[in-house]
XYZ file of C-alpha atoms in Angstrom:
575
model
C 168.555 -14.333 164.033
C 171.452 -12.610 165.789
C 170.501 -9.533 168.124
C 172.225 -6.232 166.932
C 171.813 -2.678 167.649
C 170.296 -0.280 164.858
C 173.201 1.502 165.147
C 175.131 -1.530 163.730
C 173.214 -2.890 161.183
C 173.063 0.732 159.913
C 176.459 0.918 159.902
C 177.739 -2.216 158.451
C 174.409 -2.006 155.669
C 176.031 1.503 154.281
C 178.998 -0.418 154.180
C 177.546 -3.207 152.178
C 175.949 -0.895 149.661
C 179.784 0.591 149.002
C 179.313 3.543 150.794
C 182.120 4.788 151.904
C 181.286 9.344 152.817
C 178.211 10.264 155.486
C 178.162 13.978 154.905
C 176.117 15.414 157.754
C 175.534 18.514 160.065
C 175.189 18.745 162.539
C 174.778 14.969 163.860
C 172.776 12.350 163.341
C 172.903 8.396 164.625
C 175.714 9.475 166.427
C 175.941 5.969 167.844
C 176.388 4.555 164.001
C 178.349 7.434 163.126
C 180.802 5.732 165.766
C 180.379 2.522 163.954
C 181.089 3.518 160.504
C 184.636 4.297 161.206
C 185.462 1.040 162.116
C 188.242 -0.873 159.694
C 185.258 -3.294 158.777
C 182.845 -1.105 157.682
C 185.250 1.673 156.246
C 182.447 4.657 156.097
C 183.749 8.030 156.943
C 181.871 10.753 158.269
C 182.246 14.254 157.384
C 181.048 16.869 159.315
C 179.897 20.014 157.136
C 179.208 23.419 158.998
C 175.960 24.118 157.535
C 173.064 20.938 156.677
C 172.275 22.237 152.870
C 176.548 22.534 152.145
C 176.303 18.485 153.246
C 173.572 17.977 151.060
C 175.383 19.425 148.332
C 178.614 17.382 149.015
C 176.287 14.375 149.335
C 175.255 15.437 145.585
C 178.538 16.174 144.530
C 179.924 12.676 145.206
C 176.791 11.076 143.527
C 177.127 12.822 140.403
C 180.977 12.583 140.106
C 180.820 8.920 140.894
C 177.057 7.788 140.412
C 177.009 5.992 143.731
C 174.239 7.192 145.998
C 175.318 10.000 148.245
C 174.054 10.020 151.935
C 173.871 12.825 153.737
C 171.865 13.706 157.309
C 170.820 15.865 159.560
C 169.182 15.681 163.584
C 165.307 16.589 163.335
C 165.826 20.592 163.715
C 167.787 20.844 160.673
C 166.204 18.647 158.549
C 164.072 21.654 156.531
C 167.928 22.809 155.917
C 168.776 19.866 154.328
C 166.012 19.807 152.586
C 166.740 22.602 150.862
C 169.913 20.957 149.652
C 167.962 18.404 148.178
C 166.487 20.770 145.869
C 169.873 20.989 143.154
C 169.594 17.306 143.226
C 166.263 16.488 142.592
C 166.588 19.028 139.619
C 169.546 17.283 138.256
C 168.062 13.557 138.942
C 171.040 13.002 141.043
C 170.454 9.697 143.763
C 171.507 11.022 146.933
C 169.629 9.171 150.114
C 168.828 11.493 153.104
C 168.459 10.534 156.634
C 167.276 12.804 159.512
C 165.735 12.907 162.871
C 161.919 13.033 163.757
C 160.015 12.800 166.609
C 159.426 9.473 168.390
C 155.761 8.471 168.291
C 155.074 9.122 172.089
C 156.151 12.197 171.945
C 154.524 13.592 168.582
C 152.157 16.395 168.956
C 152.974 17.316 172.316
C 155.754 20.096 171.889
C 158.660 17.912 171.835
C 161.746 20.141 171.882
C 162.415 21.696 168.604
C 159.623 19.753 167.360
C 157.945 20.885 163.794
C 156.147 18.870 161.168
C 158.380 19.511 158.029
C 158.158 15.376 156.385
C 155.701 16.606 155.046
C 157.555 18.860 153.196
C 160.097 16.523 151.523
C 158.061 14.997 148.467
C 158.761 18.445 147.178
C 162.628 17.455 146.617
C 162.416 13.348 146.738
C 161.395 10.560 144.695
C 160.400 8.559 148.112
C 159.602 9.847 151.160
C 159.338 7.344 154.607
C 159.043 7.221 158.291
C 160.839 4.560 160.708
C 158.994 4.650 163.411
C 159.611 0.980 164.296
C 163.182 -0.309 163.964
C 162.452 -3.169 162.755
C 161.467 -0.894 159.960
C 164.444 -0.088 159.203
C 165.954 -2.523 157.078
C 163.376 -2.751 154.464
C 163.082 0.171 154.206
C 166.650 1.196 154.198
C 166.919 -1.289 151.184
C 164.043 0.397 149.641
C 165.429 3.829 149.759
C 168.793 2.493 147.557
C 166.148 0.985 145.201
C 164.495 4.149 144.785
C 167.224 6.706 144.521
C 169.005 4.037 141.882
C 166.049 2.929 139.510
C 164.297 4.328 136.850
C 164.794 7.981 136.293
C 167.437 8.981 139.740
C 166.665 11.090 142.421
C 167.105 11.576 146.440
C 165.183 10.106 148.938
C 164.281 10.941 152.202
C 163.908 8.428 155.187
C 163.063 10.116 158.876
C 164.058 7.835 161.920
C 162.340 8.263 164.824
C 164.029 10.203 167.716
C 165.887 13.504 167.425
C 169.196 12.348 166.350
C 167.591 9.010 165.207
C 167.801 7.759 168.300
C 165.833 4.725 167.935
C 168.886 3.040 165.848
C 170.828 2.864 169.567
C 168.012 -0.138 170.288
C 168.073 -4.022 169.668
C 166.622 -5.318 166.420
C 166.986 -8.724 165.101
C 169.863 -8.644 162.225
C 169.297 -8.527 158.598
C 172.091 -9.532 155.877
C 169.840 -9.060 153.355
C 171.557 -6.495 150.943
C 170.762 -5.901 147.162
C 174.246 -4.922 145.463
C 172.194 -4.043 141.937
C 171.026 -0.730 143.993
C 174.459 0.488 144.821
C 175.230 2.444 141.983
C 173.085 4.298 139.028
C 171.565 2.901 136.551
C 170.329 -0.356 138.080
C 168.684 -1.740 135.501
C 169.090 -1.140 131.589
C 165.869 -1.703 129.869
C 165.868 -1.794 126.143
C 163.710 -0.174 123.656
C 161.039 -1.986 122.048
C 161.756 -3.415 118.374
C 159.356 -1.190 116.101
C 160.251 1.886 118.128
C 164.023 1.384 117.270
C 162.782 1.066 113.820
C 160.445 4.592 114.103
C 163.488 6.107 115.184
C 165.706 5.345 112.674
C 163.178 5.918 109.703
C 162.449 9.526 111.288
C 166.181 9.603 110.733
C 167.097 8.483 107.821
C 164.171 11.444 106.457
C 165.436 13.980 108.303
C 168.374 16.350 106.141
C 169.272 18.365 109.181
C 169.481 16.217 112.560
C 170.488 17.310 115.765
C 170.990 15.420 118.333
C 170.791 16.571 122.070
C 172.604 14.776 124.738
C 171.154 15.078 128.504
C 172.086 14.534 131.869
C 170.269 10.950 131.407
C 172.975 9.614 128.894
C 176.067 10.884 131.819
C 173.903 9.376 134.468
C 173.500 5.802 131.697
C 177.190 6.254 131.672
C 176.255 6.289 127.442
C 178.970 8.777 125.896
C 180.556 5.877 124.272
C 177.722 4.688 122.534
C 176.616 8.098 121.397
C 179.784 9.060 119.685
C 179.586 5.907 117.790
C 176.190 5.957 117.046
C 176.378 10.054 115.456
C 179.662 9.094 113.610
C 178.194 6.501 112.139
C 175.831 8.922 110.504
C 177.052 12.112 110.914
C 174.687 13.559 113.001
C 175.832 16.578 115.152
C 175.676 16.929 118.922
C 174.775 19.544 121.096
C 174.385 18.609 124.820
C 172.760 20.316 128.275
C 175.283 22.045 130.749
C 174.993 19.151 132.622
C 176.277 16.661 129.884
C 178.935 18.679 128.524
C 181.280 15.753 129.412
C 179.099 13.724 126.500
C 180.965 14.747 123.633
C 184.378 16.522 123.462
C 184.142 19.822 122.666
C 186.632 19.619 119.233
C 185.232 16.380 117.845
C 183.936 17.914 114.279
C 180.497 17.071 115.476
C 180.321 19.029 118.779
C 178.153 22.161 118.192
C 178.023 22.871 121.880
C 175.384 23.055 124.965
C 172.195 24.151 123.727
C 169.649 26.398 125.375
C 169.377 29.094 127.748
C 172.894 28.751 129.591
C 174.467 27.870 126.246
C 177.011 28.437 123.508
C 175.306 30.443 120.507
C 176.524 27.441 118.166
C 174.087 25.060 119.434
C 171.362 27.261 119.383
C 171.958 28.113 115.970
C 172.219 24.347 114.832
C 168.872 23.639 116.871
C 166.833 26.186 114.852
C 168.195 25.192 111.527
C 167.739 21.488 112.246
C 164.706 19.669 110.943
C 164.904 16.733 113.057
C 166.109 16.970 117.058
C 166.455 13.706 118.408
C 166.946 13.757 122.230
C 168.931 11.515 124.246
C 168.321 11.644 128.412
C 166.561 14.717 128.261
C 163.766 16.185 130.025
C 163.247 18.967 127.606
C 162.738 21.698 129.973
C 163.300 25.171 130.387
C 167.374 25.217 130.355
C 168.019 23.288 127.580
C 165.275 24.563 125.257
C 165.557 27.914 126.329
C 162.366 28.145 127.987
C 160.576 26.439 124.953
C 161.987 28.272 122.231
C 165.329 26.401 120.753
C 163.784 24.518 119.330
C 160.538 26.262 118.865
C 156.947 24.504 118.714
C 156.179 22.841 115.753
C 159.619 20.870 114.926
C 160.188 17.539 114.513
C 161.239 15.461 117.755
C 162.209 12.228 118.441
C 162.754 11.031 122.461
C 165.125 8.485 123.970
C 164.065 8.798 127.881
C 164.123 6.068 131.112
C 161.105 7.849 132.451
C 158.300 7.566 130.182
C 156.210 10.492 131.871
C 158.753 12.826 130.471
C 158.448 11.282 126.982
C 156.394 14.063 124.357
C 155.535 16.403 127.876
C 156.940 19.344 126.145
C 157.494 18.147 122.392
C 155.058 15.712 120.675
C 157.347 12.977 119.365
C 157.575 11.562 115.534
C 158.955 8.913 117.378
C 160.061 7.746 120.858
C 162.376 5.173 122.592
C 161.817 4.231 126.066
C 164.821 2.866 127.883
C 168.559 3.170 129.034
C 170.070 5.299 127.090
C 173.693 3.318 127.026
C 171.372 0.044 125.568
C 168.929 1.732 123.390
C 172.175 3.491 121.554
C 173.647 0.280 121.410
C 170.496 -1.318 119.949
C 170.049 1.957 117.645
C 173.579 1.092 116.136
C 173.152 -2.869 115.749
C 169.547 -2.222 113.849
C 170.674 0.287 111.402
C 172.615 0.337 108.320
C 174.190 3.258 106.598
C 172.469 6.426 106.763
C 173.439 9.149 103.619
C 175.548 11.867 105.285
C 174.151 15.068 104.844
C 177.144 17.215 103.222
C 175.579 20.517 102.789
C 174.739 20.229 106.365
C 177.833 19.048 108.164
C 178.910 22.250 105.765
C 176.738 24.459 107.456
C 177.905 23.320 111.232
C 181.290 23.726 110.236
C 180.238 27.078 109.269
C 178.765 28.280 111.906
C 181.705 27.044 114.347
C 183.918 28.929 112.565
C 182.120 31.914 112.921
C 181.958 31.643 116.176
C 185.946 30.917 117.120
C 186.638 33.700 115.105
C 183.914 36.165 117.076
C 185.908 35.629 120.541
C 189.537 35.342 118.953
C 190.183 37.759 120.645
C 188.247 38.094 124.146
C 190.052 34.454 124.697
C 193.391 35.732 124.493
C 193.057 39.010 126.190
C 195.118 40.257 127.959
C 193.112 43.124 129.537
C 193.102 43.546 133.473
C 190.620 43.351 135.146
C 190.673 39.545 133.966
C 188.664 38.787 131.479
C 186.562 35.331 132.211
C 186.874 33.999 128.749
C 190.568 34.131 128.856
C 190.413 32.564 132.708
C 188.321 30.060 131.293
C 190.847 29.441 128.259
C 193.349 29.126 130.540
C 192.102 26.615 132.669
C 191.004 23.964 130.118
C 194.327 24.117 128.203
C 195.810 23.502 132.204
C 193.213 21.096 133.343
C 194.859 17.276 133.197
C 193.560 14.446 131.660
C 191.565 12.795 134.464
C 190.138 16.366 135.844
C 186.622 16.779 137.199
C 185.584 20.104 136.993
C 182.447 21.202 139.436
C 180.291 24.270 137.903
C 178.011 26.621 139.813
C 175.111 28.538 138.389
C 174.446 32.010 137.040
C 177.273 33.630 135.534
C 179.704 30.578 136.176
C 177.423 28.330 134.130
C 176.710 30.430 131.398
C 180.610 30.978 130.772
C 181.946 27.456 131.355
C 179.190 26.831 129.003
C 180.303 28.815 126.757
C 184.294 28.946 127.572
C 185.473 25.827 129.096
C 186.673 23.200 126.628
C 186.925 19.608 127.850
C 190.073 17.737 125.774
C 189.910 14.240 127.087
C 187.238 11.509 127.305
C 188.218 11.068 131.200
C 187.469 14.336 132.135
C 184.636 14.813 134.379
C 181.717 17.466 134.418
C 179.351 18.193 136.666
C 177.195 21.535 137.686
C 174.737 23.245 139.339
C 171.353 22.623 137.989
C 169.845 26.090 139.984
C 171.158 26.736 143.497
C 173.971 29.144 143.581
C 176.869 28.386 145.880
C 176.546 24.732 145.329
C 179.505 25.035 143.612
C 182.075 24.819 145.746
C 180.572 22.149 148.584
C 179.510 20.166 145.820
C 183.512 19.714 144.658
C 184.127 18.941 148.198
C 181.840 15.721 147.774
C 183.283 14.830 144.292
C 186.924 14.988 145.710
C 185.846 12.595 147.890
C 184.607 10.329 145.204
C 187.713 10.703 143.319
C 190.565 11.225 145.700
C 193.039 10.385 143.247
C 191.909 13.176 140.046
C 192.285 17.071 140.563
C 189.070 18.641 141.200
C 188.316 22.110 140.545
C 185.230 24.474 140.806
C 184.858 27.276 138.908
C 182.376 30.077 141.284
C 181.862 33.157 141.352
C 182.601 35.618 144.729
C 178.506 35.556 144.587
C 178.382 31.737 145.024
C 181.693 31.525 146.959
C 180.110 33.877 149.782
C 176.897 30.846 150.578
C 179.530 28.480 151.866
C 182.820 29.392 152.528
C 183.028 27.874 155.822
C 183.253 24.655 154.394
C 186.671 26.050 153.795
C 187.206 24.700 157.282
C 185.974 21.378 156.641
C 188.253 21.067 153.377
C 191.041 21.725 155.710
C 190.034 19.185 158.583
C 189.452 16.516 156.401
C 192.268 17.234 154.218
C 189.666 16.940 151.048
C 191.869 18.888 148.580
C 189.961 20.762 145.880
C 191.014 23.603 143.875
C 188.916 26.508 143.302
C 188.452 29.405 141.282
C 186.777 32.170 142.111
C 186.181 34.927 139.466
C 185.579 37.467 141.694
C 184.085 40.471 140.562
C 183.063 41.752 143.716
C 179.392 41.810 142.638
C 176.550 39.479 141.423
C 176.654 41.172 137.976
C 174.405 38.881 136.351
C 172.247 41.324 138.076
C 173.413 44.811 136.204
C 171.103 44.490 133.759
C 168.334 44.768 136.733
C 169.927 47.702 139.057
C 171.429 49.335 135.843
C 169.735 52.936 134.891
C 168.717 54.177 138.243
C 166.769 57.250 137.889
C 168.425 60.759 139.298
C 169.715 60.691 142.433
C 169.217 56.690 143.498
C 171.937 54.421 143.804
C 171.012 50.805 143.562
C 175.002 49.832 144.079
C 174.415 48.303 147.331
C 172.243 45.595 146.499
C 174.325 43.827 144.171
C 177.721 45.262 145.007
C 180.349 43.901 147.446
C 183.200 45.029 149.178
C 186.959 43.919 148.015
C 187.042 40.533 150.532
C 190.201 39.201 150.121
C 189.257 35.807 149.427
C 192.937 34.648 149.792
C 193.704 35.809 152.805
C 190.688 34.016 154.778
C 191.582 30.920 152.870
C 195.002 31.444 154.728
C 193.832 32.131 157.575
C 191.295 28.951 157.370
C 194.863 27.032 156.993
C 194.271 26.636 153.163
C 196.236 27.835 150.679
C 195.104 30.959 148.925
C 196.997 33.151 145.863
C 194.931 36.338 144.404
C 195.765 36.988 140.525
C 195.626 40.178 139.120
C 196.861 39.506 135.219
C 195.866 37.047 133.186
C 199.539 35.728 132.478
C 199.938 34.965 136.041
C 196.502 32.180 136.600
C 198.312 28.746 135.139
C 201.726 29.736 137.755
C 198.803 30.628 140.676
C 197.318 27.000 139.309
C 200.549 25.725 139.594
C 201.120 26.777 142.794
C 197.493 25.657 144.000
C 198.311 22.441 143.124
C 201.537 21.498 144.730
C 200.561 23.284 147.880
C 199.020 19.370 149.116
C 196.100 21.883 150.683
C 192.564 22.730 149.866
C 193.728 25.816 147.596
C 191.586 28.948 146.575
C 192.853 30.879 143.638
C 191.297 34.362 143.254
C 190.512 35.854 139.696
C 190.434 39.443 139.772
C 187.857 39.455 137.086
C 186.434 42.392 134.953
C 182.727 43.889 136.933
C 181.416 44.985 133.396
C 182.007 41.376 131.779
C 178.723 40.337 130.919
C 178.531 36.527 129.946
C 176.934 36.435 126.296
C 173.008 35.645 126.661
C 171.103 33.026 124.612
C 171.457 33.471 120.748
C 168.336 33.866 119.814
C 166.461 34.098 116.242
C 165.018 36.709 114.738
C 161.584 36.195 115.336
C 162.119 36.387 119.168
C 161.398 39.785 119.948
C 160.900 39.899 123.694
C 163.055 39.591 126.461
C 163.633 35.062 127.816
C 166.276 35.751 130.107
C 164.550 35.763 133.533
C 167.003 38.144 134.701
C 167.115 40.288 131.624
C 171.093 40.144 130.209
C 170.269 41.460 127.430
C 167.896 43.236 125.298
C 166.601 41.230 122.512
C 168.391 43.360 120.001
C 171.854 42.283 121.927
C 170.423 38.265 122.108
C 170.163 38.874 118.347
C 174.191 39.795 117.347
């Protein structure tokens, strides 16, 4: 075998697995970070200001694109990145991490900024390793891609020896060995067993009210295709998570919405009038059922799942289907014939859409300053083009694109924040540079905005040219309900109140272009503007402080309070 540094082989390996972004802060291999750069290899580091904002870039990209995304850090900021791992293990995204750790001579001796934290990182990965040895390194390496690619997704950690990794700058003997099937998600597509396709469809074809829910597994299985044709064919309806609002558009007759706790009150009144929910890539946890309650316990399930640990965990199943969801869909419409549409209850969903459009008529077109977000968010999807990939953040931001943002075209791209606010914006940096050629834009609030805003900078440097919105309602009012009422004489203002930051400005001043909007008639010219300026833009929403985004619909029978934060009171969860 040839001799070659670590450096190299690390280099021209990423390369090989269609890599083409490092995200890291602040450095890490520096020696292959040298290498990457190179016209053969064609990898292109970007240097973040902050370890968790490359994380979340890393995360970005591998959502947008479903290629893993690799991120690093040097040993002292590895518990930083870390922490960026956390949004991505929650959303199953496949992003591969590589940091610094002490070499073995020096362990346990006080090595400069020395602290056991690998310990820490089965918390937020799938697989966790050491390279100690560089010879290590390429099975390993390979091993990592396998991991953050098969089966269920989700990031991995690998920690190479020396602060910066500075055992890749020695001599190992070269290895070509590289597994394309690991280079993008899903890696394998495993079908369903014959009788369970069969369970399924005769749970199905008893059912007179099915629902089905679409998760974040059938965007990662790359199955929206298949699950369009598959509820047409039998005129089922479709709600979907936040996270796979992409799955269905949101004016195909059969959309009722995303379901659950950050949700649109259509889906959660279609879930508890269903008699049958049949779940596609979900793990059935607390967002999308809002925390165990839409559906409640006691209703008929059926499961389509990869991982087969999540099958039944928080439903028992009638029925269950273990495999990709793209195939098993596939397999689900060869194997069955005609299914009787249910009139009365297509009816019904019709219904109760209706209702709904005619509830915010209104709010959507308002014209009220301070901006209203419904009518920002109205705005933007009429404006958004074609190929657009919109990047969510949490709280508020979630629950109103949830609610608010309509996707009109089967290229459009979704992707948001499964917890961590401020991943928002970073996050859109890293899809951007999956998709350098479609508009990106990420909808934040000033809350969210404030976590990373230096990135700003690094948006600028690398010219990665994102547009994004920031309703800024100079508060975190998702929090009102918890300050609200303070007794005589307390004011709770300044814990959840900010001063008016002119977001524009700094994002002048960073050398980006910035516009603040006051009216509501003025956000598709500011948009406009945003998007000819050829610069990282940041377009300001004056937005309304006592806009509450509507909480979780809610039955009757729920009488206590689900939000964690508290919205509403369950009278208001009950209009």
């Amino acid at each position: 075998m040839n001799n070659i540094t670590g450096d190299s082989y690390l280099a021209k390996t990423l390369s090989a697995y269609d890599v083409d972004f490092f995200f890291h802060a602040p450095l890490i291999t520096p020696g292959a970070l040298r290498q990457m750069e190179a016209p053969e290899h064609g990898v292109k580091p970007i240097a973040a200001h902050a370890e968790k904002a490359a994380a979340y870039m890393a995360d970005g990209y591998a959502r947008a694109t479903g290629k893993p995304g690799i991120c690093g850090s040097q040993a002292i900021g590895r518990s930083n990145l870390l922490a960026g791992l956390r949004d991505a293990y929650l959303a199953r995204s496949p992003v591969i991490a590589l940091t610094g750790g002490s070499l073995p001579e020096f362990r346990y001796r006080g090595a400069y900024q020395e602290l056991e934290d690998q310990s820490a990182f089965p918390t937020a990965t799938k697989f966790n390793a050491v390279v100690e040895q560089l010879d290590r390194l390429p099975d390993l390496l390979r091993q990592a891609f396998r991991e953050a690619t098969s089966g269920c997704p989700a990031p991995v950690h690998l920690e190479i020896a020396g602060m910066l990794g500075n055992i890749t700058m020695g001599k190992m003997d070269d290895d070509d060995v590289v597994e394309p099937r690991f280079a993008a998600v899903p890696s394998f597509r495993p079908a369903a067993e014959t009788h369970d396709i069969e369970s399924v469809l005769a749970a199905l074809r008893s059912s007179e009210r099915p629902l089905i829910v679409a998760g974040g597994g059938l965007m990662m299985s790359r199955g929206q295709k298949e699950l369009q044709a598959f509820a047409e064919k039998h005129q089922i309806p479709v709600a979907t998570s936040l996270n796979a609002k992409a799955a269905i558009l949101d004016a195909h007759p059969l959309s009722v919405g995303v379901v659950g706790l950050y949700s649109k009150e259509t889906a959660n009144r279609a879930i508890h009038e269903a008699d049958l929910v049949f779940y596609i890539g979900s793990m059935t946890a607390a967002q999308v059922t809002n925390n165990w309650t839409a559906p409640f316990p006691g209703k008929r399930v059926v499961q389509l799942d990869i991982d087969p640990h999540g099958i039944g965990r928080n439903y028992p199943n009638v029925a269950s289907l273990c495999g990709d969801a793209k195939t098993v869909l596939q397999q689900l419409l060869d194997a069955s014939g005609p299914i009787a549409p249910k009139s009365g209850w297509l009816a019904r969903i019709s219904s109760i859409k209706s209702d709904w459009a005619e509830k915010y008529t209104q709010a959507k077109a308002s014209s009220e300053q301070p901006i209203r977000p419904e009518r920002a968010l109205t705005t933007l999807s009429e404006y958004l083009p074609d190929n657009a990939v919109v990047v969510c953040d949490t709280g508020h931001a979630g629950m109103w694109c949830a609610q608010f943002l309509e996707l009109k075209s089967d290229d459009q791209i979704f992707i948001r924040a499964a917890g961590s606010l401020g991943w928002g914006f970073p996050a859109a940096l890293g899809a951007k540079c999956g998709h350098p050629d479609r508009p990106v834009f990420a909808f934040t609030g000033d809350g969210g905005f404030y976590y990373h805003f230096s990135e700003l900078e690094t948006a600028v440097r690398y010219g990665i040219n994102t547009i994004t919105i920031i309703n800024n309602n100079a508060s975190l009012n998702q929090e009102t309900p918890v300050w609200g009422g303070a007794p005589d004489g307390m004011n709770f203002n300044h814990h959840w109140k900010f001063g008016d930051v002119n977001f524009a400005n700094i994002a002048k001043e960073m050398g980006a272009f910035g516009i603040r909007v006051t009216e509501p008639d003025q956000i598709k010219d500011a948009l406009d503007q945003a998007q000819a300026s050829g610069l990282p833009a940041i377009v300001e929403l004056m937005a309304d402080i006592e806009a509450l985004a509507p909480p979780p619909w809610t039955p009757e029978k729920v009488d206590f309070l689900l939000n964690a934060v508290g919205e509403a009171t369950a009278q208001d969860q009950r209009k």
